[in-house]
């Protein structure tokens, strides 16, 4: 049995951090006992963007570097590579170092999926390849799913709510009103816990966003500086070329004047 949870984009400039935080907590709550594999889905039809790089960085910020041991990179768009007679390995040679580093950190676990193929045998083969990588991750981690403080706190909160619910159901001598109030208090306490966890996730996301924005700003400043230096060097080069051209033209004029004088004189000097 496979439980597959489709998470929201971890770095979307158009989506509010608070919304993403709540959605991520929902996803974690669905797998509060831990996750056995994390699939990072990329497309070979697009270049590895800053947003995708930021999403992977956000993943590590949220869950720590240990998440690398559970990551598998899934590439889509295999049909186009096949049409271009290109293998995934050849395609990855031109990819930026940041993605190559990500692949290296997750043990080079990656699989390529076609989007348009109707070949059922091929589809099944690709699914089996992915499941083999999931089994490899399970073996590498001794069958233990990934968990951290967020997962543990959610699990503790859910277990506590479940236990309290059972206790309330077994209470005797309480009116329906009193039981209703107790139940309301329990759920209120649980919702407050979810709120704390959501705020924790939001804080980590904001930390990542701030750091990435600073990184992008620094890269932009460095790029502008490099462009200015290149422009200055080009201007200097153009000025030197202009001066050389003027000197050459002056030398040619002087040579021509000397030749004309020599031709008009009555003596020749060898």
mmCIF file of C-alpha atoms in Angstrom:
data_model
loop_
_atom_site.group_PDB
_atom_site.id
_atom_site.type_symbol
_atom_site.label_atom_id
_atom_site.label_comp_id
_atom_site.label_asym_id
_atom_site.label_seq_id
_atom_site.Cartn_x
_atom_site.Cartn_y
_atom_site.Cartn_z
ATOM 1 C CA UNK A 1 0.000 0.000 0.000
ATOM 2 C CA UNK A 2 1.334 3.411 -0.971
ATOM 3 C CA UNK A 3 0.194 6.695 0.519
ATOM 4 C CA UNK A 4 1.219 9.511 -1.817
ATOM 5 C CA UNK A 5 0.865 13.081 -0.540
ATOM 6 C CA UNK A 6 1.033 15.880 -3.108
ATOM 7 C CA UNK A 7 2.561 18.899 -1.374
ATOM 8 C CA UNK A 8 2.150 22.549 -2.391
ATOM 9 C CA UNK A 9 4.990 24.479 -3.988
ATOM 10 C CA UNK A 10 7.521 25.282 -1.288
ATOM 11 C CA UNK A 11 8.707 28.498 -2.926
ATOM 12 C CA UNK A 12 6.041 30.377 -4.816
ATOM 13 C CA UNK A 13 6.392 34.158 -4.959
ATOM 14 C CA UNK A 14 2.672 34.460 -5.712
ATOM 15 C CA UNK A 15 1.604 32.374 -2.697
ATOM 16 C CA UNK A 16 1.484 33.687 0.860
ATOM 17 C CA UNK A 17 3.926 32.085 3.318
ATOM 18 C CA UNK A 18 1.131 31.621 5.871
ATOM 19 C CA UNK A 19 -0.942 29.608 3.380
ATOM 20 C CA UNK A 20 2.048 27.426 2.435
ATOM 21 C CA UNK A 21 2.821 26.855 6.122
ATOM 22 C CA UNK A 22 -0.723 25.661 6.839
ATOM 23 C CA UNK A 23 -0.734 23.380 3.787
ATOM 24 C CA UNK A 24 2.609 21.830 4.730
ATOM 25 C CA UNK A 25 1.374 21.149 8.269
ATOM 26 C CA UNK A 26 -1.707 19.464 6.749
ATOM 27 C CA UNK A 27 0.566 17.281 4.616
ATOM 28 C CA UNK A 28 2.770 16.380 7.591
ATOM 29 C CA UNK A 29 -0.341 15.573 9.626
ATOM 30 C CA UNK A 30 -1.336 13.052 6.952
ATOM 31 C CA UNK A 31 2.008 11.315 7.488
ATOM 32 C CA UNK A 32 2.517 12.043 11.182
ATOM 33 C CA UNK A 33 4.210 8.645 11.663
ATOM 34 C CA UNK A 34 6.923 9.709 9.231
ATOM 35 C CA UNK A 35 7.699 9.636 5.524
ATOM 36 C CA UNK A 36 9.623 6.902 3.774
ATOM 37 C CA UNK A 37 10.646 8.865 0.678
ATOM 38 C CA UNK A 38 10.525 12.414 -0.672
ATOM 39 C CA UNK A 39 10.074 12.848 -4.417
ATOM 40 C CA UNK A 40 11.428 16.077 -5.898
ATOM 41 C CA UNK A 41 9.755 16.426 -9.306
ATOM 42 C CA UNK A 42 11.553 18.376 -12.063
ATOM 43 C CA UNK A 43 11.027 18.628 -15.809
ATOM 44 C CA UNK A 44 13.706 18.114 -18.452
ATOM 45 C CA UNK A 45 11.755 20.556 -20.644
ATOM 46 C CA UNK A 46 12.829 23.481 -18.470
ATOM 47 C CA UNK A 47 16.114 24.729 -17.133
ATOM 48 C CA UNK A 48 16.709 24.261 -13.389
ATOM 49 C CA UNK A 49 15.254 27.547 -12.136
ATOM 50 C CA UNK A 50 16.066 29.649 -9.078
ATOM 51 C CA UNK A 51 12.578 28.827 -7.773
ATOM 52 C CA UNK A 52 13.250 25.078 -7.951
ATOM 53 C CA UNK A 53 16.641 25.556 -6.345
ATOM 54 C CA UNK A 54 14.913 27.581 -3.611
ATOM 55 C CA UNK A 55 12.263 24.851 -3.140
ATOM 56 C CA UNK A 56 14.952 22.242 -2.446
ATOM 57 C CA UNK A 57 16.700 24.668 -0.120
ATOM 58 C CA UNK A 58 13.374 25.243 1.669
ATOM 59 C CA UNK A 59 12.973 21.496 2.043
ATOM 60 C CA UNK A 60 16.329 21.253 3.804
ATOM 61 C CA UNK A 61 15.568 24.286 5.964
ATOM 62 C CA UNK A 62 12.227 22.791 7.035
ATOM 63 C CA UNK A 63 13.446 19.259 7.695
ATOM 64 C CA UNK A 64 17.233 19.467 8.041
ATOM 65 C CA UNK A 65 20.029 17.878 6.002
ATOM 66 C CA UNK A 66 18.868 14.395 7.072
ATOM 67 C CA UNK A 67 16.100 14.715 4.472
ATOM 68 C CA UNK A 68 18.770 14.112 1.789
ATOM 69 C CA UNK A 69 18.794 10.426 2.798
ATOM 70 C CA UNK A 70 15.123 10.163 1.790
ATOM 71 C CA UNK A 71 15.141 12.207 -1.425
ATOM 72 C CA UNK A 72 14.602 10.867 -4.939
ATOM 73 C CA UNK A 73 14.666 13.213 -7.950
ATOM 74 C CA UNK A 74 11.961 12.440 -10.514
ATOM 75 C CA UNK A 75 12.411 13.933 -13.994
ATOM 76 C CA UNK A 76 9.432 14.213 -16.325
ATOM 77 C CA UNK A 77 9.445 14.807 -20.083
ATOM 78 C CA UNK A 78 11.433 11.726 -21.059
ATOM 79 C CA UNK A 79 9.594 11.627 -24.420
ATOM 80 C CA UNK A 80 11.353 14.821 -25.538
ATOM 81 C CA UNK A 81 14.788 13.488 -24.613
ATOM 82 C CA UNK A 82 14.037 10.363 -26.639
ATOM 83 C CA UNK A 83 12.949 12.479 -29.622
ATOM 84 C CA UNK A 84 16.233 14.389 -29.382
ATOM 85 C CA UNK A 85 18.150 11.096 -29.095
ATOM 86 C CA UNK A 86 19.544 12.241 -25.754
ATOM 87 C CA UNK A 87 19.980 10.259 -22.554
ATOM 88 C CA UNK A 88 19.264 11.640 -19.082
ATOM 89 C CA UNK A 89 22.981 11.448 -18.274
ATOM 90 C CA UNK A 90 23.830 13.540 -21.339
ATOM 91 C CA UNK A 91 21.107 16.037 -20.451
ATOM 92 C CA UNK A 92 22.398 16.429 -16.890
ATOM 93 C CA UNK A 93 25.902 17.271 -18.116
ATOM 94 C CA UNK A 94 24.668 20.784 -19.012
ATOM 95 C CA UNK A 95 22.744 21.273 -15.776
ATOM 96 C CA UNK A 96 23.985 23.799 -13.184
ATOM 97 C CA UNK A 97 26.230 22.705 -10.333
ATOM 98 C CA UNK A 98 23.492 23.333 -7.748
ATOM 99 C CA UNK A 99 21.365 20.494 -9.182
ATOM 100 C CA UNK A 100 24.368 18.195 -9.573
ATOM 101 C CA UNK A 101 25.137 18.851 -5.909
ATOM 102 C CA UNK A 102 21.536 17.969 -4.975
ATOM 103 C CA UNK A 103 21.772 14.705 -6.936
ATOM 104 C CA UNK A 104 25.069 13.919 -5.257
ATOM 105 C CA UNK A 105 23.649 14.603 -1.766
ATOM 106 C CA UNK A 106 20.750 12.204 -2.379
ATOM 107 C CA UNK A 107 23.028 9.441 -3.662
ATOM 108 C CA UNK A 108 22.321 10.135 -7.361
ATOM 109 C CA UNK A 109 18.883 8.569 -6.957
ATOM 110 C CA UNK A 110 16.882 9.739 -9.970
ATOM 111 C CA UNK A 111 14.377 8.311 -12.422
ATOM 112 C CA UNK A 112 13.009 9.536 -15.759
ATOM 113 C CA UNK A 113 9.288 9.392 -16.637
ATOM 114 C CA UNK A 114 7.631 9.816 -20.026
ATOM 115 C CA UNK A 115 4.539 12.011 -20.277
ATOM 116 C CA UNK A 116 2.966 10.998 -23.568
ATOM 117 C CA UNK A 117 3.845 7.328 -24.060
ATOM 118 C CA UNK A 118 0.982 4.860 -24.494
ATOM 119 C CA UNK A 119 3.301 1.876 -23.993
ATOM 120 C CA UNK A 120 1.952 0.202 -20.841
ATOM 121 C CA UNK A 121 5.066 -1.961 -20.513
ATOM 122 C CA UNK A 122 7.245 1.136 -20.545
ATOM 123 C CA UNK A 123 5.019 2.885 -17.979
ATOM 124 C CA UNK A 124 5.186 -0.117 -15.650
ATOM 125 C CA UNK A 125 8.950 -0.324 -16.076
ATOM 126 C CA UNK A 126 9.355 3.317 -15.018
ATOM 127 C CA UNK A 127 7.060 2.843 -12.010
ATOM 128 C CA UNK A 128 9.030 -0.239 -10.967
ATOM 129 C CA UNK A 129 12.260 1.709 -11.280
ATOM 130 C CA UNK A 130 10.854 4.369 -8.942
ATOM 131 C CA UNK A 131 9.632 1.762 -6.439
ATOM 132 C CA UNK A 132 13.070 0.128 -6.526
ATOM 133 C CA UNK A 133 14.589 3.457 -5.515
ATOM 134 C CA UNK A 134 12.004 3.785 -2.704
ATOM 135 C CA UNK A 135 13.014 0.308 -1.478
ATOM 136 C CA UNK A 136 16.651 1.377 -1.699
ATOM 137 C CA UNK A 137 15.877 4.384 0.514
ATOM 138 C CA UNK A 138 14.055 2.100 2.987
ATOM 139 C CA UNK A 139 17.036 -0.247 3.133
ATOM 140 C CA UNK A 140 19.508 2.615 3.526
ATOM 141 C CA UNK A 141 17.509 3.970 6.484
ATOM 142 C CA UNK A 142 16.915 0.535 8.064
ATOM 143 C CA UNK A 143 13.196 0.796 7.329
ATOM 144 C CA UNK A 144 12.815 3.827 9.592
ATOM 145 C CA UNK A 145 10.733 6.697 8.196
ATOM 146 C CA UNK A 146 11.924 10.276 8.407
ATOM 147 C CA UNK A 147 10.641 12.200 11.421
ATOM 148 C CA UNK A 148 11.660 15.380 13.199
ATOM 149 C CA UNK A 149 10.317 17.666 15.922
ATOM 150 C CA UNK A 150 7.382 18.783 13.749
ATOM 151 C CA UNK A 151 6.293 15.192 13.059
ATOM 152 C CA UNK A 152 6.868 14.160 16.676
ATOM 153 C CA UNK A 153 4.883 17.063 18.095
ATOM 154 C CA UNK A 154 1.975 16.412 15.731
ATOM 155 C CA UNK A 155 2.005 12.729 16.625
ATOM 156 C CA UNK A 156 2.071 13.487 20.350
ATOM 157 C CA UNK A 157 -0.778 15.982 19.967
ATOM 158 C CA UNK A 158 -2.913 13.532 17.980
ATOM 159 C CA UNK A 159 -2.276 10.702 20.449
ATOM 160 C CA UNK A 160 -3.126 12.973 23.366
ATOM 161 C CA UNK A 161 -6.357 14.087 21.674
ATOM 162 C CA UNK A 162 -7.286 10.459 20.974
ATOM 163 C CA UNK A 163 -6.627 9.407 24.572
ATOM 164 C CA UNK A 164 -8.544 12.352 25.984
ATOM 165 C CA UNK A 165 -11.470 11.622 23.654
ATOM 166 C CA UNK A 166 -11.614 8.027 24.927
ATOM 167 C CA UNK A 167 -11.446 9.215 28.533
ATOM 168 C CA UNK A 168 -14.305 11.681 28.015
ATOM 169 C CA UNK A 169 -16.412 8.954 26.444
ATOM 170 C CA UNK A 170 -15.897 6.799 29.519
ATOM 171 C CA UNK A 171 -16.737 9.540 32.041
ATOM 172 C CA UNK A 172 -19.680 8.921 34.295
ATOM 173 C CA UNK A 173 -21.715 11.397 36.315
ATOM 174 C CA UNK A 174 -21.148 14.241 33.864
ATOM 175 C CA UNK A 175 -23.893 16.071 32.043
ATOM 176 C CA UNK A 176 -23.910 16.342 28.248
ATOM 177 C CA UNK A 177 -23.121 20.043 28.629
ATOM 178 C CA UNK A 178 -20.028 19.319 30.762
ATOM 179 C CA UNK A 179 -18.804 16.650 28.335
ATOM 180 C CA UNK A 180 -19.370 19.026 25.421
ATOM 181 C CA UNK A 181 -17.315 21.725 27.188
ATOM 182 C CA UNK A 182 -14.491 19.275 27.933
ATOM 183 C CA UNK A 183 -14.469 18.134 24.307
ATOM 184 C CA UNK A 184 -14.398 21.746 23.127
ATOM 185 C CA UNK A 185 -11.430 22.466 25.423
ATOM 186 C CA UNK A 186 -9.556 19.430 24.073
ATOM 187 C CA UNK A 187 -10.012 20.458 20.457
ATOM 188 C CA UNK A 188 -9.132 24.049 21.300
ATOM 189 C CA UNK A 189 -5.885 22.859 22.888
ATOM 190 C CA UNK A 190 -5.164 20.706 19.818
ATOM 191 C CA UNK A 191 -5.858 23.617 17.445
ATOM 192 C CA UNK A 192 -3.500 25.819 19.471
ATOM 193 C CA UNK A 193 -0.826 23.178 19.098
ATOM 194 C CA UNK A 194 -1.409 23.075 15.335
ATOM 195 C CA UNK A 195 -1.154 26.859 15.300
ATOM 196 C CA UNK A 196 2.222 26.728 17.114
ATOM 197 C CA UNK A 197 3.540 24.130 14.670
ATOM 198 C CA UNK A 198 2.264 26.154 11.702
ATOM 199 C CA UNK A 199 4.023 29.246 13.048
ATOM 200 C CA UNK A 200 7.201 27.183 13.415
ATOM 201 C CA UNK A 201 6.966 26.114 9.764
ATOM 202 C CA UNK A 202 6.183 29.679 8.655
ATOM 203 C CA UNK A 203 9.211 30.951 10.593
ATOM 204 C CA UNK A 204 11.480 28.454 8.841
ATOM 205 C CA UNK A 205 9.996 29.335 5.455
ATOM 206 C CA UNK A 206 10.485 33.062 6.078
ATOM 207 C CA UNK A 207 14.058 32.372 7.136
ATOM 208 C CA UNK A 208 14.657 30.564 3.856
ATOM 209 C CA UNK A 209 12.927 33.275 1.834
ATOM 210 C CA UNK A 210 14.953 36.036 3.493
ATOM 211 C CA UNK A 211 18.205 34.167 2.982
ATOM 212 C CA UNK A 212 17.420 33.413 -0.672
ATOM 213 C CA UNK A 213 16.350 36.999 -1.368
ATOM 214 C CA UNK A 214 19.634 38.192 0.137
ATOM 215 C CA UNK A 215 21.528 35.657 -1.966
ATOM 216 C CA UNK A 216 19.721 36.765 -5.136
ATOM 217 C CA UNK A 217 20.393 40.435 -4.286
ATOM 218 C CA UNK A 218 24.095 39.694 -3.775
ATOM 219 C CA UNK A 219 24.217 37.789 -7.066
ATOM 220 C CA UNK A 220 22.520 40.712 -8.827
ATOM 221 C CA UNK A 221 25.016 43.209 -7.349
ATOM 222 C CA UNK A 222 27.903 40.955 -8.383
ATOM 223 C CA UNK A 223 26.444 40.606 -11.881
ATOM 224 C CA UNK A 224 25.990 44.383 -12.249
ATOM 225 C CA UNK A 225 29.537 44.944 -11.022
ATOM 226 C CA UNK A 226 30.848 42.402 -13.516
ATOM 227 C CA UNK A 227 28.859 44.079 -16.297
ATOM 228 C CA UNK A 228 30.250 47.501 -15.308
ATOM 229 C CA UNK A 229 33.802 46.141 -15.294
ATOM 230 C CA UNK A 230 33.231 44.501 -18.676
ATOM 231 C CA UNK A 231 31.791 47.774 -20.049
ATOM 232 C CA UNK A 232 34.749 49.751 -18.664
ATOM 233 C CA UNK A 233 37.210 47.257 -20.131
ATOM 234 C CA UNK A 234 35.434 47.429 -23.493
ATOM 235 C CA UNK A 235 35.450 51.233 -23.399
ATOM 236 C CA UNK A 236 39.147 51.240 -22.534
ATOM 237 C CA UNK A 237 39.846 48.767 -25.302
ATOM 238 C CA UNK A 238 37.874 50.878 -27.807
ATOM 239 C CA UNK A 239 39.790 53.998 -26.711
ATOM 240 C CA UNK A 240 43.140 52.238 -27.139
ATOM 241 C CA UNK A 241 42.099 50.963 -30.570
ATOM 242 C CA UNK A 242 41.040 54.492 -31.558
ATOM 243 C CA UNK A 243 44.401 55.920 -30.414
ATOM 244 C CA UNK A 244 46.320 53.202 -32.250
ATOM 245 C CA UNK A 245 44.306 53.893 -35.399
ATOM 246 C CA UNK A 246 44.998 57.656 -35.123
ATOM 247 C CA UNK A 247 48.734 57.015 -34.611
ATOM 248 C CA UNK A 248 48.793 54.669 -37.594
ATOM 249 C CA UNK A 249 47.014 57.215 -39.802
ATOM 250 C CA UNK A 250 49.427 59.963 -38.634
ATOM 251 C CA UNK A 251 52.419 57.737 -39.361
ATOM 252 C CA UNK A 252 51.037 56.963 -42.819
ATOM 253 C CA UNK A 253 50.556 60.699 -43.547
ATOM 254 C CA UNK A 254 54.103 61.497 -42.381
ATOM 255 C CA UNK A 255 55.515 58.666 -44.460
ATOM 256 C CA UNK A 256 53.635 59.931 -47.518
ATOM 257 C CA UNK A 257 54.912 63.481 -46.960
ATOM 258 C CA UNK A 258 58.506 62.242 -46.678
ATOM 259 C CA UNK A 259 58.108 60.212 -49.861
ATOM 260 C CA UNK A 260 56.757 63.216 -51.788
ATOM 261 C CA UNK A 261 59.605 65.411 -50.546
ATOM 262 C CA UNK A 262 62.131 62.819 -51.543
ATOM 263 C CA UNK A 263 60.668 62.553 -55.044
ATOM 264 C CA UNK A 264 60.772 66.359 -55.548
ATOM 265 C CA UNK A 265 64.440 66.740 -54.449
ATOM 266 C CA UNK A 266 67.514 66.544 -56.692
ATOM 267 C CA UNK A 267 69.573 64.193 -54.541
ATOM 268 C CA UNK A 268 68.822 60.641 -53.567
ATOM 269 C CA UNK A 269 70.049 59.086 -50.378
ATOM 270 C CA UNK A 270 70.327 55.333 -50.134
#
